[in-house]
Coordinates of C-alpha atoms in Angstrom, one line a residue:
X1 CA 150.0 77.6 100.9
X2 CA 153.1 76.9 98.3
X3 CA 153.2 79.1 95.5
X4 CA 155.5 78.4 92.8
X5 CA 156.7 81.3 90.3
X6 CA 158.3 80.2 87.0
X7 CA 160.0 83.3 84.8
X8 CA 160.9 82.9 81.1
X9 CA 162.7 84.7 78.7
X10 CA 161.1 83.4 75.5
X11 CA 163.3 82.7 71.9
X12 CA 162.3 85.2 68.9
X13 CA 161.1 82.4 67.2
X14 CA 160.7 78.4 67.8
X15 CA 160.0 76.2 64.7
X16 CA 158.9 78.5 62.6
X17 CA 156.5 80.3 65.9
X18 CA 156.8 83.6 66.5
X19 CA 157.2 85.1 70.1
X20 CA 153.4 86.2 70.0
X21 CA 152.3 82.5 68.6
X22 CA 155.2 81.0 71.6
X23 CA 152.9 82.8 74.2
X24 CA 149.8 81.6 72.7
X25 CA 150.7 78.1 72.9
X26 CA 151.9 78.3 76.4
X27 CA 148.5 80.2 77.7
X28 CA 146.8 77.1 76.1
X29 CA 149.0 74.4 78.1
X30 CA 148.7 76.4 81.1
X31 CA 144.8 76.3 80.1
X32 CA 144.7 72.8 79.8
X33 CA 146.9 72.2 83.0
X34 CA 144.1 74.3 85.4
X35 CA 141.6 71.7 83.6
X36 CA 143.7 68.4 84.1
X37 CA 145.5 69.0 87.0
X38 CA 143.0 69.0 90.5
X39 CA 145.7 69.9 92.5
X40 CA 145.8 73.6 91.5
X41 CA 144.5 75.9 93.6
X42 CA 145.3 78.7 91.6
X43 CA 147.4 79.9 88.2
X44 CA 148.0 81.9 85.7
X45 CA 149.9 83.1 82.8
X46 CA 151.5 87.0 83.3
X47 CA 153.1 88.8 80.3
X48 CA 155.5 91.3 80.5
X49 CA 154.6 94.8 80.1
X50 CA 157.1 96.7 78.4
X51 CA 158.8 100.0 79.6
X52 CA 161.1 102.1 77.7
X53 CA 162.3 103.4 81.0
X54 CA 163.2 100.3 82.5
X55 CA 167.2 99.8 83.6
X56 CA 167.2 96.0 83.4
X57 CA 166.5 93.0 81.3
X58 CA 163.2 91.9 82.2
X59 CA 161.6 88.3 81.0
X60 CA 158.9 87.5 78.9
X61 CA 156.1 85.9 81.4
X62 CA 155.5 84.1 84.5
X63 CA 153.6 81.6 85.4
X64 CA 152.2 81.6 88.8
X65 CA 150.5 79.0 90.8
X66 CA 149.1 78.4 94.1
X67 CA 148.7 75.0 95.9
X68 CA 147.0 74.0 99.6
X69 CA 150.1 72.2 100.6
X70 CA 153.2 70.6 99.5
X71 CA 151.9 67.2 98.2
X72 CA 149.6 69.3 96.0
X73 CA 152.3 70.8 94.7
X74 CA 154.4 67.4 93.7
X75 CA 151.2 66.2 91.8
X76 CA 151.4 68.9 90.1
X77 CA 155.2 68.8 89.6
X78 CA 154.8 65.3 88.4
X79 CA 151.6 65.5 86.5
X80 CA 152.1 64.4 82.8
X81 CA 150.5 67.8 81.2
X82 CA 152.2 69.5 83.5
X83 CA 155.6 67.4 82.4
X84 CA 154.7 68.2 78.9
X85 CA 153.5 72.1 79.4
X86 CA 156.9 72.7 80.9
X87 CA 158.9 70.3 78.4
X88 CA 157.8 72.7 75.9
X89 CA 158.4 76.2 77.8
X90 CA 162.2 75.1 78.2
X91 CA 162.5 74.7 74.7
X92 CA 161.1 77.6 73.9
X93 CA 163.1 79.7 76.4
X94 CA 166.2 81.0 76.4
X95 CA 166.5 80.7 80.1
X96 CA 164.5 80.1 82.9
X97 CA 164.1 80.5 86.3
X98 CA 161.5 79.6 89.2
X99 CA 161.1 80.0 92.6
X100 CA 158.7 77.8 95.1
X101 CA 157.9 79.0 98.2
X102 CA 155.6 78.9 101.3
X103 CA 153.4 81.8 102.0
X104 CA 150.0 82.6 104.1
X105 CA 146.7 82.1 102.4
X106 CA 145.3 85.6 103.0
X107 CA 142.5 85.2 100.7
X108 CA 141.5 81.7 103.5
X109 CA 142.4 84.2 106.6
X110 CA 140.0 87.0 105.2
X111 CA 137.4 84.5 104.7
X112 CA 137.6 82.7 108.6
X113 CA 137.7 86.5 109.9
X114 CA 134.4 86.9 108.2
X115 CA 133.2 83.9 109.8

């Protein structure tokens, strides 16, 4: 399984948006990404949860998705919505950073073990 992590530190405002409308946009393309894109196993949108006690910077969101294998992920990667979903969250950002990895399906494991 591939799972690719994206981070974002978000701009206070974007064309007259707002952090909270920012967000709100990119849950929508992210939305519209698990609709369009067939190679997505799994993804989502995480916000940060804010801590007063917290010694570091932390970012804004993440999005996280899963994929069955490495092709899936490069349709993905070069899917148009995706193209334009992430097009937008770089402008909106003041930085970014991602990580894609390989990892073990646990959820699939569980399931033969069942079997």
């Amino acid at each position: 399984m591939i799972r690719h992590i994206a981070l974002f530190r978000l701009k206070d405002e974007f064309n007259g948006m707002n952090k909270a409308e920012i967000l709100s946009r990119i849950q929508h393309n992210v939305n519209h990404m698990r609709e369009a894109i067939s190679s997505i196993q799994y993804i989502e949108v995480c916000t940060h949860q804010q801590d007063a006690t917290a010694v570091f910077n932390a970012d804004d969101l993440c999005v996280l998705a899963d994929f069955a294998t490495q092709e899936d992920y490069h349709h993905y990667f070069h899917h148009p919505v995706h193209r334009d979903a992430a097009g937008f969250a770089a402008e909106v950002s003041s930085s970014v950073h991602a990580i894609t990895y390989e990892t073990i399906d646990y959820q699939a494991m569980a399931h033969q073990v069942k079997e």
